Short mmCIF file of C-alpha atoms in Angstrom, two decimals:
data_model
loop_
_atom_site.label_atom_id
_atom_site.label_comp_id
_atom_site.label_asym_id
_atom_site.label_seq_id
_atom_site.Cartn_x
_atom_site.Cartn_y
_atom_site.Cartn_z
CA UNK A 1 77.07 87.03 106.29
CA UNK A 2 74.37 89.12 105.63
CA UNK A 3 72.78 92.57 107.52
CA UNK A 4 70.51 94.87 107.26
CA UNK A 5 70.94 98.71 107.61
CA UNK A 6 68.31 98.66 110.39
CA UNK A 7 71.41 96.15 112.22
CA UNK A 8 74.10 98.28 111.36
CA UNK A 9 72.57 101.51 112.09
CA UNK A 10 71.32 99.90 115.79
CA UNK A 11 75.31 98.54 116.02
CA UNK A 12 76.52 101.91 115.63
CA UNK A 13 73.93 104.42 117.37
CA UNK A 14 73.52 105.97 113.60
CA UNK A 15 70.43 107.19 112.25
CA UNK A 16 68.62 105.90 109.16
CA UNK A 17 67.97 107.57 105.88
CA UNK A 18 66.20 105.24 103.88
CA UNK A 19 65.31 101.66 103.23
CA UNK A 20 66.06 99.53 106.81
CA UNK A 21 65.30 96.82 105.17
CA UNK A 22 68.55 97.39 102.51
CA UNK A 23 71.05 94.00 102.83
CA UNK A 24 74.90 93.99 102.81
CA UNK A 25 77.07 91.18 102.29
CA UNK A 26 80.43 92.79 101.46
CA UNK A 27 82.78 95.99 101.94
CA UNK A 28 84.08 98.44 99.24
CA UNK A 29 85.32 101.80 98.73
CA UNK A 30 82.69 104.13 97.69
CA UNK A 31 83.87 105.02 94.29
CA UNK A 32 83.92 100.75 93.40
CA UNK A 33 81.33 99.61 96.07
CA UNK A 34 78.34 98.15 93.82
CA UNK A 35 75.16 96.61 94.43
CA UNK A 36 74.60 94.84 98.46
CA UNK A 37 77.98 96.58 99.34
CA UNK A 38 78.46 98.63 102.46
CA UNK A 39 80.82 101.80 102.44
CA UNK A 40 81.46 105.59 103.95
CA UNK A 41 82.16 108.81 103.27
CA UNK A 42 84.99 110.46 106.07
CA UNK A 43 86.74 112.46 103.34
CA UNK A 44 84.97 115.84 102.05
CA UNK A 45 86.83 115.02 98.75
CA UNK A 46 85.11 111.79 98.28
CA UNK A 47 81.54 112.95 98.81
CA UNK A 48 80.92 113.53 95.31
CA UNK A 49 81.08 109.74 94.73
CA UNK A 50 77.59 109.98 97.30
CA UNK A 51 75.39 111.03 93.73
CA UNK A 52 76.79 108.04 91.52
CA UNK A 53 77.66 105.03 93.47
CA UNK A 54 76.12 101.15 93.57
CA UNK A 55 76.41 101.09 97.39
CA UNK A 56 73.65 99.48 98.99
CA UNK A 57 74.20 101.57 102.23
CA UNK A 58 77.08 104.48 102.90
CA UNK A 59 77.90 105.35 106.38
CA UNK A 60 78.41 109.02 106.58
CA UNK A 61 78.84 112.20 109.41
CA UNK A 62 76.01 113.55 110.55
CA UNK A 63 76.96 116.98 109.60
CA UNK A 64 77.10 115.73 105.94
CA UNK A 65 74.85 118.13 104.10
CA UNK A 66 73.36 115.95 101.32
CA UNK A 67 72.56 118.55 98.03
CA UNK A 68 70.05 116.42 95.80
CA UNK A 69 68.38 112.67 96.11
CA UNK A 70 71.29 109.99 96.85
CA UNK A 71 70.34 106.12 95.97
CA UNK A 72 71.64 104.23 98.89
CA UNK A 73 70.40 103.99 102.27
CA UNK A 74 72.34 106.38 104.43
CA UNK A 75 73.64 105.94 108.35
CA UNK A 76 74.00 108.85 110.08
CA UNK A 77 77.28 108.63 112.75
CA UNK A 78 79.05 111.34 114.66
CA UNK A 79 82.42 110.08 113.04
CA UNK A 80 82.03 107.86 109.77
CA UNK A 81 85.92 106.46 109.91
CA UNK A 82 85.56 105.31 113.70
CA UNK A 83 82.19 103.61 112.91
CA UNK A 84 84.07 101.82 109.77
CA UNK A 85 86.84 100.97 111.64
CA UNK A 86 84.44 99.29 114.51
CA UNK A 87 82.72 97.44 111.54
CA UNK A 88 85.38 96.17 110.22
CA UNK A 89 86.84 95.09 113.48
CA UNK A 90 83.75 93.07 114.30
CA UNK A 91 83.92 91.43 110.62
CA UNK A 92 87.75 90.39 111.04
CA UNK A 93 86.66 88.95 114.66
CA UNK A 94 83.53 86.90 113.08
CA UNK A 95 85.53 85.73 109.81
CA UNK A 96 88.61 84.76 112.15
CA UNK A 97 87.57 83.86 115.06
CA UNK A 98 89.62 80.44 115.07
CA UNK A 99 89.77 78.16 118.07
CA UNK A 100 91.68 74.31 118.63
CA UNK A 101 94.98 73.10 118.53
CA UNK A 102 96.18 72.21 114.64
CA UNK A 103 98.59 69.66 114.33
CA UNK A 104 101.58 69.71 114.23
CA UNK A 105 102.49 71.99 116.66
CA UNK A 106 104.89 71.53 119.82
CA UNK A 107 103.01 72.36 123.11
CA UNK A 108 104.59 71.30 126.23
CA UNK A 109 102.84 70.32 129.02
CA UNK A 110 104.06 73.19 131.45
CA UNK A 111 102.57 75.66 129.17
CA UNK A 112 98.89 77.20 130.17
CA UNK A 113 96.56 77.54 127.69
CA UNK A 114 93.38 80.17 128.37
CA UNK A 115 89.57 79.74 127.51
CA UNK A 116 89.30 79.88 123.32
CA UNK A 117 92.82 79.61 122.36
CA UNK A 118 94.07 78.50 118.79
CA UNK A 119 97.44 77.36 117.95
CA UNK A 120 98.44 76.62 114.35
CA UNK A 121 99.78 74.06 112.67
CA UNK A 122 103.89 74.28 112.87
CA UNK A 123 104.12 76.68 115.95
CA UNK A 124 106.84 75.93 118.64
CA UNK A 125 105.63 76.95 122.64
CA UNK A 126 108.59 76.74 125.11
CA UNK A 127 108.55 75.42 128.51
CA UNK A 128 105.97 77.39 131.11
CA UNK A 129 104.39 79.72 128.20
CA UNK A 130 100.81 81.27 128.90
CA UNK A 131 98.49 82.14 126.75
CA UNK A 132 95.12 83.87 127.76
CA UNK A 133 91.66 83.87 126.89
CA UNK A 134 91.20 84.06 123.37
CA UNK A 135 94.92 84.74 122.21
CA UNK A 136 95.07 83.54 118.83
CA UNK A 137 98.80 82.32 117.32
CA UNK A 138 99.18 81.51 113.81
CA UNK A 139 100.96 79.08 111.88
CA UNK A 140 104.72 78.90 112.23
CA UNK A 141 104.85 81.20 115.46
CA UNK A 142 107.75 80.89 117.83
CA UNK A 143 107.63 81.72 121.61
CA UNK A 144 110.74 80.76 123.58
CA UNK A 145 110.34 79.74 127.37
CA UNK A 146 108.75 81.95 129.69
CA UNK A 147 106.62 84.26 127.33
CA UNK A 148 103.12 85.48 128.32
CA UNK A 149 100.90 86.65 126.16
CA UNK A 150 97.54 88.48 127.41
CA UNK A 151 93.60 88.07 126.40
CA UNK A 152 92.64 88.94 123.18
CA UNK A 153 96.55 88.97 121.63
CA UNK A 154 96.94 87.77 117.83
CA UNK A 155 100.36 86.76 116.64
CA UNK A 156 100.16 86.32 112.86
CA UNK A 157 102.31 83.74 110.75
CA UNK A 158 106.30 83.73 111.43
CA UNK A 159 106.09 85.91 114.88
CA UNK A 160 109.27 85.05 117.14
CA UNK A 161 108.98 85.96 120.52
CA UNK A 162 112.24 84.67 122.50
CA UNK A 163 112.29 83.77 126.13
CA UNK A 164 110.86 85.87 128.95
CA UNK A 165 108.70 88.46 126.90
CA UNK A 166 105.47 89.64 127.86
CA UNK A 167 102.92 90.49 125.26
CA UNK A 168 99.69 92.61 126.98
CA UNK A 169 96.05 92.17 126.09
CA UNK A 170 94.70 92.90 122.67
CA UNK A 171 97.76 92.79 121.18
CA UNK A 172 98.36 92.29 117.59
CA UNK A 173 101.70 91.48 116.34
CA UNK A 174 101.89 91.04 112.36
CA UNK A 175 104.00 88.83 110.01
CA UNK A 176 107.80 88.03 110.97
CA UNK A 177 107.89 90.28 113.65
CA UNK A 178 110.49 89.94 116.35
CA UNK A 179 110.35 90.69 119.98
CA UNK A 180 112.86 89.96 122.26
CA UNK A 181 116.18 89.57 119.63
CA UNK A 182 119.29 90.54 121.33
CA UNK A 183 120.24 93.97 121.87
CA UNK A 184 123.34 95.60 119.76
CA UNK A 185 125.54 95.54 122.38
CA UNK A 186 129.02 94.90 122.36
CA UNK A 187 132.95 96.13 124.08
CA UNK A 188 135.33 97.06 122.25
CA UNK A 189 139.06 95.52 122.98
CA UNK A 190 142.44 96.85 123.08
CA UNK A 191 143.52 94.28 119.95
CA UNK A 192 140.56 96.22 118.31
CA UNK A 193 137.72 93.25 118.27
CA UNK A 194 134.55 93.79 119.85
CA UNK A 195 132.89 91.68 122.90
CA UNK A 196 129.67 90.47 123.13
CA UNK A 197 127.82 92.34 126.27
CA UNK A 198 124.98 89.44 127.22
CA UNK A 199 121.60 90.76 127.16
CA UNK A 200 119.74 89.40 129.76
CA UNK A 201 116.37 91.20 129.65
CA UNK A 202 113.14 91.82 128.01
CA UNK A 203 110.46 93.14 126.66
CA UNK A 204 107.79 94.27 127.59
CA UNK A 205 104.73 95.21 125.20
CA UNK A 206 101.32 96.84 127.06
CA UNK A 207 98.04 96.45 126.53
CA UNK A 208 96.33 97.91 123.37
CA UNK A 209 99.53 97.69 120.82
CA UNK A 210 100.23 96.93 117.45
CA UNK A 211 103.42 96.19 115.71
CA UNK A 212 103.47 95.98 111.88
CA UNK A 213 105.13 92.93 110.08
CA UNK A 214 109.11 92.92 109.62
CA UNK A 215 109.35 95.07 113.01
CA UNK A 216 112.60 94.04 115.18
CA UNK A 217 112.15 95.41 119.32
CA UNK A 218 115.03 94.27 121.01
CA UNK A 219 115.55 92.87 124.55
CA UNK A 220 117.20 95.23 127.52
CA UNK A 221 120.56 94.43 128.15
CA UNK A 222 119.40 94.79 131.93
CA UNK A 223 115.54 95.14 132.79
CA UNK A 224 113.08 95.82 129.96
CA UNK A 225 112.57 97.23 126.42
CA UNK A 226 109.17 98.65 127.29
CA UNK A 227 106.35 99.34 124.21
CA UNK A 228 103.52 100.98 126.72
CA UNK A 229 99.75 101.16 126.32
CA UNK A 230 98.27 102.26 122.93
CA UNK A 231 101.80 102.40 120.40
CA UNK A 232 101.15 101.62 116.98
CA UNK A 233 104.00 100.68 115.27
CA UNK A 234 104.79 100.47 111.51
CA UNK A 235 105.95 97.56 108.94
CA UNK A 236 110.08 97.47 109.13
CA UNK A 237 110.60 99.59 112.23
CA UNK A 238 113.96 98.66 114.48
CA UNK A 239 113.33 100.08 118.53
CA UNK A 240 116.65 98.80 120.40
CA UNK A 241 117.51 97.29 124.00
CA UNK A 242 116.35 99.52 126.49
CA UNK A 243 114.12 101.99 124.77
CA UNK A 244 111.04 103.42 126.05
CA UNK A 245 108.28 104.12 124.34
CA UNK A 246 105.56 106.01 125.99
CA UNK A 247 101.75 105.56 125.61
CA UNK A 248 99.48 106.30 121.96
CA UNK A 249 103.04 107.23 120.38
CA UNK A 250 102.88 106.57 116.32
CA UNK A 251 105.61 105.51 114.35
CA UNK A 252 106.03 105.23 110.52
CA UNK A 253 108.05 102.74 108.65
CA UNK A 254 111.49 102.51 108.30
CA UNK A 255 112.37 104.37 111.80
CA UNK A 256 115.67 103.38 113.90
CA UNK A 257 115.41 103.70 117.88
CA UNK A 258 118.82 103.87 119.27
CA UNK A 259 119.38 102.08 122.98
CA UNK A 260 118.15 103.45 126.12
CA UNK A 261 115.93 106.49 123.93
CA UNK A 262 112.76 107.47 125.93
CA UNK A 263 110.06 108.53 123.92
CA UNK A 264 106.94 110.27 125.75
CA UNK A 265 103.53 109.46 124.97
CA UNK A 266 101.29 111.06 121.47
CA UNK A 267 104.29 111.43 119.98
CA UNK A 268 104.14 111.11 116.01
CA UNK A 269 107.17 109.90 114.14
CA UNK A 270 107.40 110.14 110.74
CA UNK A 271 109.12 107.07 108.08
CA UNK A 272 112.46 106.73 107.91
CA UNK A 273 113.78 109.00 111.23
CA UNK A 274 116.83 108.17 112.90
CA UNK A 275 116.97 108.86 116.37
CA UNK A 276 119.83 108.46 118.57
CA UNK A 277 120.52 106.54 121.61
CA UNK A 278 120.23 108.01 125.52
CA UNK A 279 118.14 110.65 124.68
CA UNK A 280 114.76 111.90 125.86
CA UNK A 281 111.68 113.14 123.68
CA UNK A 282 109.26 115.44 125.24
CA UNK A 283 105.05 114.34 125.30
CA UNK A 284 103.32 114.99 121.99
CA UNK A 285 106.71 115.36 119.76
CA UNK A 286 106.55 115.13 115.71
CA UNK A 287 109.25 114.69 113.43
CA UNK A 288 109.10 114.79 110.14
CA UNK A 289 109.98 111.70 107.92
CA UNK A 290 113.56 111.42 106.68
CA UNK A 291 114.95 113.57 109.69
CA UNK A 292 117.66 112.61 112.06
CA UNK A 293 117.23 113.35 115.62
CA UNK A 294 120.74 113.85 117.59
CA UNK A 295 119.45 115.47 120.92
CA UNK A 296 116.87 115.47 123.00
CA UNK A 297 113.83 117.59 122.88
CA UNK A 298 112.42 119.06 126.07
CA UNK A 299 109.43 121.37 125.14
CA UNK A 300 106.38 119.35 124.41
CA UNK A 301 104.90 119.15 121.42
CA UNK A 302 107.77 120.67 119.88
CA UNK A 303 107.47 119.61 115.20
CA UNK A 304 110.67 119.01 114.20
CA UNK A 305 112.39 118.34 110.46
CA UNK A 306 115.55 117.79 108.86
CA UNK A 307 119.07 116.19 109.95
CA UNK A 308 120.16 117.20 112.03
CA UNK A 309 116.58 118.12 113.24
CA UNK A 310 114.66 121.37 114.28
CA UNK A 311 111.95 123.30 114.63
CA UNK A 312 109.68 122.91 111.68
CA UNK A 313 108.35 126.11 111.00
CA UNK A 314 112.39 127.57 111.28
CA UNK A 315 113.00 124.67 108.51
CA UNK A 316 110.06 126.10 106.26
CA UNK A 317 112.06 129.64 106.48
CA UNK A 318 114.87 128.25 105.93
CA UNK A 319 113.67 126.26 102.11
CA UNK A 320 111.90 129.29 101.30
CA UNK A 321 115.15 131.65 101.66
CA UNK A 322 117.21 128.61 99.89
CA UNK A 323 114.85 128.50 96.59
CA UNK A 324 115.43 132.21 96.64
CA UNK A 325 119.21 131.78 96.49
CA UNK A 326 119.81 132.55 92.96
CA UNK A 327 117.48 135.72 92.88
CA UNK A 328 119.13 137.27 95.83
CA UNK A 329 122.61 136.41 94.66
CA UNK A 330 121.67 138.75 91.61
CA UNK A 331 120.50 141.46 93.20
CA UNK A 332 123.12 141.19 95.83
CA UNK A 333 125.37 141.57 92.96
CA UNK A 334 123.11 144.38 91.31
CA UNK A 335 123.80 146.45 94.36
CA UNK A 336 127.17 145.79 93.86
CA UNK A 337 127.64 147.40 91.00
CA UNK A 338 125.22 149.99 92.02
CA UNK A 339 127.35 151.08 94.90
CA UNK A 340 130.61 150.58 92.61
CA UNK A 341 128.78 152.91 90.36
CA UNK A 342 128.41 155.42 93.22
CA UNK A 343 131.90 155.70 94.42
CA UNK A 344 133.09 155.93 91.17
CA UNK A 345 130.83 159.25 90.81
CA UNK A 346 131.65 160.48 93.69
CA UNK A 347 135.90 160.07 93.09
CA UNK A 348 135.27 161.65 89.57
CA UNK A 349 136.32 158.74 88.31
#
């Protein structure tokens, strides 16, 4: 597919800077992007790339300030990266926009299938699933009975939801994700074994949410796991039964959810954070990767770091006074033997 930076530029509200006639066929980062190739410039450390590259057209901010003559055609946007990342959308929807039932694939005939659908080859629906307009499910997908999914959705290759899971619209759930595994729950006995508490809930994932591949979110032992409107989830991430996590939230790879945690919404978690179970994480909370979170944080906004964790400037003290360790030891012992010095004067000694 082929277009012209008179398209793009009338796609994106951008203004031209040179030839409209210019062609694209492909997409490359501006420092490998060659001849009919399309990149942009978000990054001020990238911009000297602008003088020397083979790009056909660069998208760029309109408060760029361009210092000599530039080859490509340029497109003037408020915000380069957004425009990109609206491209780029539109190119994965046109390159895989994939209808039709492959075969074989198990569909029973209670399940309800929306306006558009496509089903791959070796995917397994159970009894009274729904999919809705559009929702696209790749090969080797599982959903157990009872699952909805919503317009728009995507499950990639190897996504298992189990029974009685809701996925919202414009979902996109990656590679061997699972939703709906059991929660960790289990009662201890008096001979010392453990029994299995049944976990007879859900989850539920809102509109607008993407989970990265190799993510576990498991079902409420009672009522619903609930991923709400906007989360973006990393690759590897494991959110247990009962966990709440509020709206445009971030987390990074690696992260572990305890049970029944409530996380508010535009909160940014860094990779590898531990948090707790049964506690409560104020709006707009960041934490640091690598920390470990064992109570819950109240003031909103609140950056946090470290394990235990707290507040992030305190923790920046806190290094700087530690890599001075060894330089106040020795004058701490300089004094010493400055005040030993002293009283020995001062006894006649």
């Amino acid at each position: 597919m082929q277009f012209s930076a008179l398209q793009l530029a009338t796609m994106l509200d951008g203004k031209l800077e040179g030839n409209p006639d210019v062609k694209v066929s492909n997409i490359a980062k501006i420092e490998e992007a060659g001849d009919g190739m399309l990149s942009f410039i978000a990054n001020p450390k990238y911009e000297e790339f602008l003088y020397t590259t083979q790009a056909s057209i660069i998208l760029v901010n309109e408060s760029l300030v361009i210092e000599r003559p530039v080859k490509p055609t340029l497109i003037r946007v408020k915000d380069a990266y957004s425009s990109m990342a609206l491209l780029l959308e539109k190119y994965r929807y046109m390159t895989g926009n994939k209808t039709g039932i492959q075969q074989p694939s198990y569909i029973p005939k209670s399940v309800k299938l929306g306006e558009n659908v496509y089903v791959g080859a070796f995917a397994y629906l159970g009894e009274n699933v729904v999919l809705g307009n559009n929702v696209k499910i790749y090969p080797g997908v599982y959903l157990g009975d009872n699952v909805i999914v919503n317009d728009d959705s995507v499950l990639y290759p190897g996504v298992k939801v189990y029974d009685n899971c809701v996925v919202g619209s414009r979902v996109m759930l990656h590679a061997g994700c699972v939703i709906g595994g059991d929660g960790f729950g289990f009662a201890p006995q008096p001979d010392g074994a453990y029994k299995k508490v049944p976990q007879i809930g859900n989850v539920v994932i809102h509109d607008d949410v993407e989970i990265g591949a190799n993510t576990t979110i498991d079902r409420a032992t009672m009522g619903s796991t609930i991923i709400q409107k906007g989360v973006k989830l990393d690759n590897l991430i494991q959110i247990a039964h009962n966990v709440d996590i509020g709206k445009n939230t971030v987390i990074a790879a690696q992260t572990g959810v305890s049970g029944s945690t409530k996380i508010g919404q535009n909160c940014i978690i860094g990779g590898q954070v531990g948090i707790v179970g049964h506690i409560h994480l104020a709006d707009g909370t960041k934490i640091n990767a690598q920390s470990g979170l064992s109570k819950s944080i109240t003031i909103p906004n609140s950056s946090l770091t470290g394990s235990p964790a707290y507040d992030y400037k305190s923790s920046l003290k806190s290094q700087a006074i530690f890599r001075n360790l060894p330089d106040l030891e020795k004058r701490v012992k300089e004094l010493e033997e400055m005040v030993k010095q002293l009283l020995q004067e001062k006894a006649g000694v």
